[in-house]
């Protein structure tokens, strides 16, 4: 039997809540990438890329290329 892994990029405090409650709060609103819902990736690299994109978007004044 093949095991399929799914990856989700989020903040550490959100990840802690997901693990503790075994529930995810869906993204809701007009600004969501693909509409309302919870997003998962088949490939780990894409989840990390999403985290990096959101981090640089939210903290662009504090982000450094170093």
mmCIF file of C-alpha atoms in Angstrom:
data_model
loop_
_atom_site.group_PDB
_atom_site.id
_atom_site.type_symbol
_atom_site.label_atom_id
_atom_site.label_comp_id
_atom_site.label_asym_id
_atom_site.label_seq_id
_atom_site.Cartn_x
_atom_site.Cartn_y
_atom_site.Cartn_z
ATOM 1 C CA UNK A 1 0.000 0.000 0.000
ATOM 2 C CA UNK A 2 1.404 3.372 -1.021
ATOM 3 C CA UNK A 3 1.360 6.162 1.543
ATOM 4 C CA UNK A 4 0.599 9.599 0.115
ATOM 5 C CA UNK A 5 1.873 12.612 2.024
ATOM 6 C CA UNK A 6 0.309 16.051 1.888
ATOM 7 C CA UNK A 7 2.004 19.233 3.091
ATOM 8 C CA UNK A 8 0.538 22.449 4.461
ATOM 9 C CA UNK A 9 2.492 25.666 5.017
ATOM 10 C CA UNK A 10 1.479 27.732 8.045
ATOM 11 C CA UNK A 11 2.817 29.614 11.072
ATOM 12 C CA UNK A 12 4.207 27.662 14.029
ATOM 13 C CA UNK A 13 1.441 28.739 16.396
ATOM 14 C CA UNK A 14 -1.201 27.709 13.849
ATOM 15 C CA UNK A 15 0.531 24.346 13.368
ATOM 16 C CA UNK A 16 0.487 23.766 17.132
ATOM 17 C CA UNK A 17 -3.278 24.394 17.221
ATOM 18 C CA UNK A 18 -3.842 22.059 14.246
ATOM 19 C CA UNK A 19 -1.906 19.260 15.922
ATOM 20 C CA UNK A 20 -3.565 19.816 19.308
ATOM 21 C CA UNK A 21 -7.163 20.042 18.037
ATOM 22 C CA UNK A 22 -6.817 17.885 14.898
ATOM 23 C CA UNK A 23 -8.761 20.611 13.064
ATOM 24 C CA UNK A 24 -7.859 23.280 10.543
ATOM 25 C CA UNK A 25 -9.426 26.702 10.200
ATOM 26 C CA UNK A 26 -10.166 27.200 6.493
ATOM 27 C CA UNK A 27 -9.039 30.344 4.705
ATOM 28 C CA UNK A 28 -12.098 32.435 3.870
ATOM 29 C CA UNK A 29 -12.477 35.591 1.810
ATOM 30 C CA UNK A 30 -12.016 37.189 -1.578
ATOM 31 C CA UNK A 31 -8.233 37.408 -1.226
ATOM 32 C CA UNK A 32 -7.735 33.634 -0.939
ATOM 33 C CA UNK A 33 -5.639 32.056 -3.665
ATOM 34 C CA UNK A 34 -8.115 29.407 -4.843
ATOM 35 C CA UNK A 35 -11.207 30.410 -2.912
ATOM 36 C CA UNK A 36 -12.343 29.338 0.542
ATOM 37 C CA UNK A 37 -10.762 26.209 2.001
ATOM 38 C CA UNK A 38 -7.607 24.514 3.289
ATOM 39 C CA UNK A 39 -4.734 24.121 0.878
ATOM 40 C CA UNK A 40 -2.317 21.188 0.679
ATOM 41 C CA UNK A 41 0.619 20.318 -1.534
ATOM 42 C CA UNK A 42 1.848 16.939 -2.747
ATOM 43 C CA UNK A 43 5.421 18.206 -2.700
ATOM 44 C CA UNK A 44 7.096 19.512 0.446
ATOM 45 C CA UNK A 45 9.060 22.171 -1.459
ATOM 46 C CA UNK A 46 5.867 23.935 -2.542
ATOM 47 C CA UNK A 47 4.608 24.171 1.042
ATOM 48 C CA UNK A 48 7.918 25.762 2.096
ATOM 49 C CA UNK A 49 7.762 28.102 -0.905
ATOM 50 C CA UNK A 50 4.290 29.226 0.217
ATOM 51 C CA UNK A 51 5.623 29.952 3.719
ATOM 52 C CA UNK A 52 8.477 32.017 2.258
ATOM 53 C CA UNK A 53 6.131 33.969 -0.026
ATOM 54 C CA UNK A 54 3.721 34.761 2.822
ATOM 55 C CA UNK A 55 6.595 35.713 5.160
ATOM 56 C CA UNK A 56 8.137 38.122 2.671
ATOM 57 C CA UNK A 57 4.697 39.563 1.910
ATOM 58 C CA UNK A 58 3.853 40.151 5.587
ATOM 59 C CA UNK A 59 7.304 41.266 6.733
ATOM 60 C CA UNK A 60 8.816 42.797 3.585
ATOM 61 C CA UNK A 61 10.356 45.700 5.523
ATOM 62 C CA UNK A 62 12.122 43.261 7.871
ATOM 63 C CA UNK A 63 13.146 40.656 5.291
ATOM 64 C CA UNK A 64 16.751 40.618 4.144
ATOM 65 C CA UNK A 65 18.396 38.667 1.358
ATOM 66 C CA UNK A 66 21.135 37.789 3.867
#
